[in-house]
């Protein structure tokens, strides 16, 4: 009978004839350039090029003979991708271009969702662009990049659109938005041919950011379970998902034990993610690094292959640990279910297994069962009990992205049938277009180093210098940036301390009420405590207590373990909008808080504009805290220190009148002030009496109309006769215009070295917006949980 040909030979006989591989040095150079590998300058022989090409093949176990025909094999593999997806027992790893295109499409899906969310936000930045117009432009460019992921023009345009939206939204953006912008900038440089390889660069960036998120929590407040944000998260999770299945008599003991360990577990977990991703990037860099330019390479190919596999393992472990962390955050009930953060990170963590992620994305359409599983997962998360009141769309997006990444990790890690080693994705440069042979390697290397330095500066330098607060990677860390640092070894807000000292020295010791070239700086002016205000604009945004959004059982369990059971997050009201936070409590329950001078200036200008638009007058009482000349003010200083106290009153036309409150003045009850101004109790504030001489009726000592008479002249009844006060100095920080969004404009009018330094500092602080730190009565040891 007819003897049957073995199956492997039959497949090989039907495949196209293999084209000859590279034979000369010029052919090897052309093939290496096609793969995006940096070429050595001089000194390489034919054998050296053969070994270099072997190291950069998709499968590290190929022999040299197989390497010579690898070009034809890759084309055959790509042409039969459909058959590979039908047989997932041995998933075929796409080439580098397929991995890049898969990442672009995943990035487009997340960016399109993010543009839609940003479209729904109000215009939070005065003078900023219309969010609806920005969203529409982003939709078109993102859709083009999704349809043409191999087009350099389409992808770079979409990346530029997202970066433009980021800069337009400054300074009111989340820290995760900064993370995404930094990695998107690396991707843009890669598309333009200025950075390669992209995989290890983004993994290193994410490693630095996660490591910073963990290390910045090494402060006395976060480690103290009475004030830390960590117990709030774990108690919410236990309350919603665990305690209903546990006898009630064990609730307090479980919560107490979890609250004691969760700060340390959080620090170790985030730091471990960062360390694993950094190690992966380092080992993958060793695998794809250019060998020495003269003689034969020192490291054997076997050692390089082992390093690559270890790097892959570290990357997968780091990605898996990060997914677990973000799942815990996503399943936390409101108001702490910050799923957008996890979704942004999940997209960038696709580089832990880029080729397998491309397969996982393709099989969602080619394998109906897999697609149905994703739909089922989205439905489960949508109807999760903790989101019963309001379904969490970002949690659904994160669930789908994490499932996609989990599938990629599974395809990479599991052994294929037959006992052969799994074909893990090899770390190699992603070829998105032609690479320049001369000078391109050094430029791409410098660009990668520059991006890592920029990421490191953002992660650690922003809080140390004080150029970022809300947008820095100190999320829920209790890190104090007003006064002295509470970190175990890192200082904070050095620019605020230094410029405050310089301004005080230049003005004879009082930087708040004397003209000085340092005062207009966004870093000068010190720390101010908001004692009382009836401004709707201020009270709807600060200090933004979120305790009413916690369940009664969560609050009771927190208090049973020694925690106050209270939480603030003014960043939500500033970045998302006032609709996302509970309404302010009645005025008698007003909680004082502290803010840097630059934030007071910005808020006062915005509140004044709103008062003029709505004809709603208000008053604001501030205290400039004294005694922190060395930047060593602790919590007792922040909550109870004295200082110069001023009161700013704004009439219905937007006119400001500032007066100095004497230190020996008394306090008028809020109810009396409400009657005097014709306002309700929870929309009024109490002024203080003064001891200055009375100027003529209707004018202060400088001939300006007095605020009390301004209010009375508008037909408002007054039951209080308020003595006249001394007016503030025109250079009082509270009255200065807010920091400009275009700091370079002053350089045109006054081109001096001092102005240039102000411009540089202003550019560094373009993204600076600050949290309000609540002053909680009876709690003066550590910063209370304020969130970010």
PDB file of N, CA and C in Angstrom, residues 526-581:
ATOM      1  N   UNK A 526       3.818  81.129  51.810  1.00  0.00           N
ATOM      2  CA  UNK A 526       3.605  80.268  52.964  1.00  0.00           C
ATOM      3  C   UNK A 526       2.294  79.504  52.925  1.00  0.00           C
ATOM      4  N   UNK A 527       1.844  79.094  54.115  1.00  0.00           N
ATOM      5  CA  UNK A 527       0.623  78.296  54.276  1.00  0.00           C
ATOM      6  C   UNK A 527      -0.436  79.160  54.944  1.00  0.00           C
ATOM      7  N   UNK A 528      -1.643  79.095  54.429  1.00  0.00           N
ATOM      8  CA  UNK A 528      -2.772  79.849  54.965  1.00  0.00           C
ATOM      9  C   UNK A 528      -3.839  78.881  55.471  1.00  0.00           C
ATOM     10  N   UNK A 529      -4.463  79.264  56.575  1.00  0.00           N
ATOM     11  CA  UNK A 529      -5.562  78.455  57.126  1.00  0.00           C
ATOM     12  C   UNK A 529      -6.880  79.190  56.898  1.00  0.00           C
ATOM     13  N   UNK A 530      -7.808  78.510  56.245  1.00  0.00           N
ATOM     14  CA  UNK A 530      -9.142  79.065  56.013  1.00  0.00           C
ATOM     15  C   UNK A 530      -9.954  78.820  57.280  1.00  0.00           C
ATOM     16  N   UNK A 531     -10.206  79.892  58.016  1.00  0.00           N
ATOM     17  CA  UNK A 531     -10.899  79.772  59.299  1.00  0.00           C
ATOM     18  C   UNK A 531     -12.403  79.691  59.133  1.00  0.00           C
ATOM     19  N   UNK A 532     -12.933  80.444  58.176  1.00  0.00           N
ATOM     20  CA  UNK A 532     -14.383  80.501  58.012  1.00  0.00           C
ATOM     21  C   UNK A 532     -14.702  81.179  56.696  1.00  0.00           C
ATOM     22  N   UNK A 533     -15.749  80.749  56.034  1.00  0.00           N
ATOM     23  CA  UNK A 533     -16.223  81.393  54.814  1.00  0.00           C
ATOM     24  C   UNK A 533     -17.660  80.992  54.553  1.00  0.00           C
ATOM     25  N   UNK A 534     -18.407  81.886  53.956  1.00  0.00           N
ATOM     26  CA  UNK A 534     -19.760  81.551  53.507  1.00  0.00           C
ATOM     27  C   UNK A 534     -19.847  81.486  51.990  1.00  0.00           C
ATOM     28  N   UNK A 535     -18.688  81.469  51.325  1.00  0.00           N
ATOM     29  CA  UNK A 535     -18.647  81.402  49.872  1.00  0.00           C
ATOM     30  C   UNK A 535     -19.134  80.047  49.380  1.00  0.00           C
ATOM     31  N   UNK A 536     -20.119  80.081  48.514  1.00  0.00           N
ATOM     32  CA  UNK A 536     -20.605  78.829  47.919  1.00  0.00           C
ATOM     33  C   UNK A 536     -19.511  78.147  47.111  1.00  0.00           C
ATOM     34  N   UNK A 537     -18.709  78.954  46.424  1.00  0.00           N
ATOM     35  CA  UNK A 537     -17.645  78.390  45.603  1.00  0.00           C
ATOM     36  C   UNK A 537     -16.631  77.658  46.471  1.00  0.00           C
ATOM     37  N   UNK A 538     -16.182  78.261  47.543  1.00  0.00           N
ATOM     38  CA  UNK A 538     -15.211  77.621  48.426  1.00  0.00           C
ATOM     39  C   UNK A 538     -15.820  76.393  49.093  1.00  0.00           C
ATOM     40  N   UNK A 539     -16.981  76.531  49.668  1.00  0.00           N
ATOM     41  CA  UNK A 539     -17.536  75.472  50.517  1.00  0.00           C
ATOM     42  C   UNK A 539     -17.978  74.255  49.722  1.00  0.00           C
ATOM     43  N   UNK A 540     -18.292  74.430  48.441  1.00  0.00           N
ATOM     44  CA  UNK A 540     -18.666  73.277  47.617  1.00  0.00           C
ATOM     45  C   UNK A 540     -17.460  72.478  47.149  1.00  0.00           C
ATOM     46  N   UNK A 541     -16.248  73.031  47.343  1.00  0.00           N
ATOM     47  CA  UNK A 541     -15.026  72.369  46.862  1.00  0.00           C
ATOM     48  C   UNK A 541     -14.071  71.964  47.973  1.00  0.00           C
ATOM     49  N   UNK A 542     -14.067  72.676  49.070  1.00  0.00           N
ATOM     50  CA  UNK A 542     -13.137  72.403  50.157  1.00  0.00           C
ATOM     51  C   UNK A 542     -13.884  72.390  51.486  1.00  0.00           C
ATOM     52  N   UNK A 543     -13.501  71.541  52.425  1.00  0.00           N
ATOM     53  CA  UNK A 543     -12.495  70.477  52.298  1.00  0.00           C
ATOM     54  C   UNK A 543     -13.045  69.188  51.714  1.00  0.00           C
ATOM     55  N   UNK A 544     -14.333  69.175  51.273  1.00  0.00           N
ATOM     56  CA  UNK A 544     -14.928  68.033  50.567  1.00  0.00           C
ATOM     57  C   UNK A 544     -14.876  66.754  51.389  1.00  0.00           C
ATOM     58  N   UNK A 545     -15.634  66.722  52.473  1.00  0.00           N
ATOM     59  CA  UNK A 545     -15.675  65.512  53.295  1.00  0.00           C
ATOM     60  C   UNK A 545     -16.528  64.445  52.614  1.00  0.00           C
ATOM     61  N   UNK A 546     -15.970  63.236  52.488  1.00  0.00           N
ATOM     62  CA  UNK A 546     -16.652  62.118  51.824  1.00  0.00           C
ATOM     63  C   UNK A 546     -17.259  61.136  52.811  1.00  0.00           C
ATOM     64  N   UNK A 547     -17.202  61.430  54.093  1.00  0.00           N
ATOM     65  CA  UNK A 547     -17.734  60.503  55.097  1.00  0.00           C
ATOM     66  C   UNK A 547     -19.201  60.152  54.852  1.00  0.00           C
ATOM     67  N   UNK A 548     -20.077  61.096  54.431  1.00  0.00           N
ATOM     68  CA  UNK A 548     -21.471  60.709  54.179  1.00  0.00           C
ATOM     69  C   UNK A 548     -21.648  59.637  53.120  1.00  0.00           C
ATOM     70  N   UNK A 549     -20.653  59.418  52.267  1.00  0.00           N
ATOM     71  CA  UNK A 549     -20.765  58.382  51.239  1.00  0.00           C
ATOM     72  C   UNK A 549     -20.393  56.994  51.758  1.00  0.00           C
ATOM     73  N   UNK A 550     -19.811  56.917  52.957  1.00  0.00           N
ATOM     74  CA  UNK A 550     -19.511  55.627  53.572  1.00  0.00           C
ATOM     75  C   UNK A 550     -20.746  55.109  54.271  1.00  0.00           C
ATOM     76  N   UNK A 551     -20.884  53.780  54.343  1.00  0.00           N
ATOM     77  CA  UNK A 551     -22.026  53.204  55.037  1.00  0.00           C
ATOM     78  C   UNK A 551     -21.871  53.366  56.548  1.00  0.00           C
ATOM     79  N   UNK A 552     -22.990  53.293  57.231  1.00  0.00           N
ATOM     80  CA  UNK A 552     -22.967  53.449  58.685  1.00  0.00           C
ATOM     81  C   UNK A 552     -22.133  52.349  59.335  1.00  0.00           C
ATOM     82  N   UNK A 553     -22.213  51.119  58.802  1.00  0.00           N
ATOM     83  CA  UNK A 553     -21.436  50.029  59.400  1.00  0.00           C
ATOM     84  C   UNK A 553     -19.941  50.229  59.170  1.00  0.00           C
ATOM     85  N   UNK A 554     -19.556  50.746  57.987  1.00  0.00           N
ATOM     86  CA  UNK A 554     -18.143  51.012  57.735  1.00  0.00           C
ATOM     87  C   UNK A 554     -17.611  52.049  58.718  1.00  0.00           C
ATOM     88  N   UNK A 555     -18.355  53.121  58.928  1.00  0.00           N
ATOM     89  CA  UNK A 555     -17.919  54.161  59.866  1.00  0.00           C
ATOM     90  C   UNK A 555     -17.830  53.607  61.279  1.00  0.00           C
ATOM     91  N   UNK A 556     -18.819  52.801  61.670  1.00  0.00           N
ATOM     92  CA  UNK A 556     -18.811  52.233  63.027  1.00  0.00           C
ATOM     93  C   UNK A 556     -17.627  51.296  63.230  1.00  0.00           C
ATOM     94  N   UNK A 557     -17.312  50.486  62.219  1.00  0.00           N
ATOM     95  CA  UNK A 557     -16.184  49.568  62.346  1.00  0.00           C
ATOM     96  C   UNK A 557     -14.863  50.334  62.395  1.00  0.00           C
ATOM     97  N   UNK A 558     -14.744  51.402  61.608  1.00  0.00           N
ATOM     98  CA  UNK A 558     -13.526  52.205  61.661  1.00  0.00           C
ATOM     99  C   UNK A 558     -13.340  52.824  63.048  1.00  0.00           C
ATOM    100  N   UNK A 559     -14.407  53.367  63.597  1.00  0.00           N
ATOM    101  CA  UNK A 559     -14.300  53.974  64.920  1.00  0.00           C
ATOM    102  C   UNK A 559     -14.018  52.937  66.001  1.00  0.00           C
ATOM    103  N   UNK A 560     -14.518  51.738  65.818  1.00  0.00           N
ATOM    104  CA  UNK A 560     -14.256  50.693  66.807  1.00  0.00           C
ATOM    105  C   UNK A 560     -12.793  50.289  66.852  1.00  0.00           C
ATOM    106  N   UNK A 561     -12.081  50.488  65.740  1.00  0.00           N
ATOM    107  CA  UNK A 561     -10.649  50.148  65.699  1.00  0.00           C
ATOM    108  C   UNK A 561      -9.748  51.334  66.027  1.00  0.00           C
ATOM    109  N   UNK A 562     -10.317  52.466  66.424  1.00  0.00           N
ATOM    110  CA  UNK A 562      -9.521  53.628  66.788  1.00  0.00           C
ATOM    111  C   UNK A 562      -9.411  54.683  65.716  1.00  0.00           C
ATOM    112  N   UNK A 563      -9.907  54.409  64.506  1.00  0.00           N
ATOM    113  CA  UNK A 563      -9.886  55.395  63.429  1.00  0.00           C
ATOM    114  C   UNK A 563     -11.018  56.397  63.646  1.00  0.00           C
ATOM    115  N   UNK A 564     -10.844  57.599  63.138  1.00  0.00           N
ATOM    116  CA  UNK A 564     -11.886  58.610  63.298  1.00  0.00           C
ATOM    117  C   UNK A 564     -13.126  58.302  62.475  1.00  0.00           C
ATOM    118  N   UNK A 565     -12.980  57.501  61.426  1.00  0.00           N
ATOM    119  CA  UNK A 565     -14.116  57.213  60.570  1.00  0.00           C
ATOM    120  C   UNK A 565     -14.477  58.351  59.640  1.00  0.00           C
ATOM    121  N   UNK A 566     -13.543  59.287  59.419  1.00  0.00           N
ATOM    122  CA  UNK A 566     -13.807  60.428  58.545  1.00  0.00           C
ATOM    123  C   UNK A 566     -12.770  60.461  57.421  1.00  0.00           C
ATOM    124  N   UNK A 567     -13.207  61.030  56.278  1.00  0.00           N
ATOM    125  CA  UNK A 567     -12.332  61.066  55.111  1.00  0.00           C
ATOM    126  C   UNK A 567     -12.664  62.301  54.285  1.00  0.00           C
ATOM    127  N   UNK A 568     -11.615  62.928  53.736  1.00  0.00           N
ATOM    128  CA  UNK A 568     -11.770  64.099  52.872  1.00  0.00           C
ATOM    129  C   UNK A 568     -11.053  63.843  51.551  1.00  0.00           C
ATOM    130  N   UNK A 569     -11.567  64.475  50.490  1.00  0.00           N
ATOM    131  CA  UNK A 569     -10.895  64.368  49.190  1.00  0.00           C
ATOM    132  C   UNK A 569     -11.315  65.547  48.322  1.00  0.00           C
ATOM    133  N   UNK A 570     -10.653  66.674  48.515  1.00  0.00           N
ATOM    134  CA  UNK A 570     -10.983  67.863  47.728  1.00  0.00           C
ATOM    135  C   UNK A 570     -10.560  67.720  46.273  1.00  0.00           C
ATOM    136  N   UNK A 571      -9.671  66.770  45.980  1.00  0.00           N
ATOM    137  CA  UNK A 571      -9.269  66.570  44.587  1.00  0.00           C
ATOM    138  C   UNK A 571     -10.447  66.127  43.727  1.00  0.00           C
ATOM    139  N   UNK A 572     -11.400  65.392  44.300  1.00  0.00           N
ATOM    140  CA  UNK A 572     -12.562  64.951  43.528  1.00  0.00           C
ATOM    141  C   UNK A 572     -13.388  66.146  43.073  1.00  0.00           C
ATOM    142  N   UNK A 573     -13.634  67.083  43.988  1.00  0.00           N
ATOM    143  CA  UNK A 573     -14.444  68.247  43.618  1.00  0.00           C
ATOM    144  C   UNK A 573     -13.725  69.139  42.615  1.00  0.00           C
ATOM    145  N   UNK A 574     -12.405  69.136  42.630  1.00  0.00           N
ATOM    146  CA  UNK A 574     -11.653  69.991  41.719  1.00  0.00           C
ATOM    147  C   UNK A 574     -11.471  69.344  40.347  1.00  0.00           C
ATOM    148  N   UNK A 575     -11.147  68.071  40.317  1.00  0.00           N
ATOM    149  CA  UNK A 575     -10.844  67.401  39.048  1.00  0.00           C
ATOM    150  C   UNK A 575     -12.112  66.902  38.373  1.00  0.00           C
ATOM    151  N   UNK A 576     -13.008  66.292  39.133  1.00  0.00           N
ATOM    152  CA  UNK A 576     -14.230  65.721  38.561  1.00  0.00           C
ATOM    153  C   UNK A 576     -15.340  66.759  38.513  1.00  0.00           C
ATOM    154  N   UNK A 577     -15.583  67.422  39.638  1.00  0.00           N
ATOM    155  CA  UNK A 577     -16.659  68.402  39.715  1.00  0.00           C
ATOM    156  C   UNK A 577     -17.358  68.336  41.052  1.00  0.00           C
ATOM    157  N   UNK A 578     -18.062  69.387  41.406  1.00  0.00           N
ATOM    158  CA  UNK A 578     -18.725  69.439  42.710  1.00  0.00           C
ATOM    159  C   UNK A 578     -19.872  68.448  42.828  1.00  0.00           C
ATOM    160  N   UNK A 579     -20.395  67.980  41.696  1.00  0.00           N
ATOM    161  CA  UNK A 579     -21.487  67.011  41.756  1.00  0.00           C
ATOM    162  C   UNK A 579     -21.043  65.677  42.341  1.00  0.00           C
ATOM    163  N   UNK A 580     -19.738  65.424  42.359  1.00  0.00           N
ATOM    164  CA  UNK A 580     -19.226  64.123  42.802  1.00  0.00           C
ATOM    165  C   UNK A 580     -18.972  64.066  44.303  1.00  0.00           C
ATOM    166  N   UNK A 581     -19.182  65.157  45.028  1.00  0.00           N
ATOM    167  CA  UNK A 581     -18.945  65.167  46.471  1.00  0.00           C
ATOM    168  C   UNK A 581     -20.232  65.573  47.171  1.00  0.00           C
TER     169      UNK A 581
END
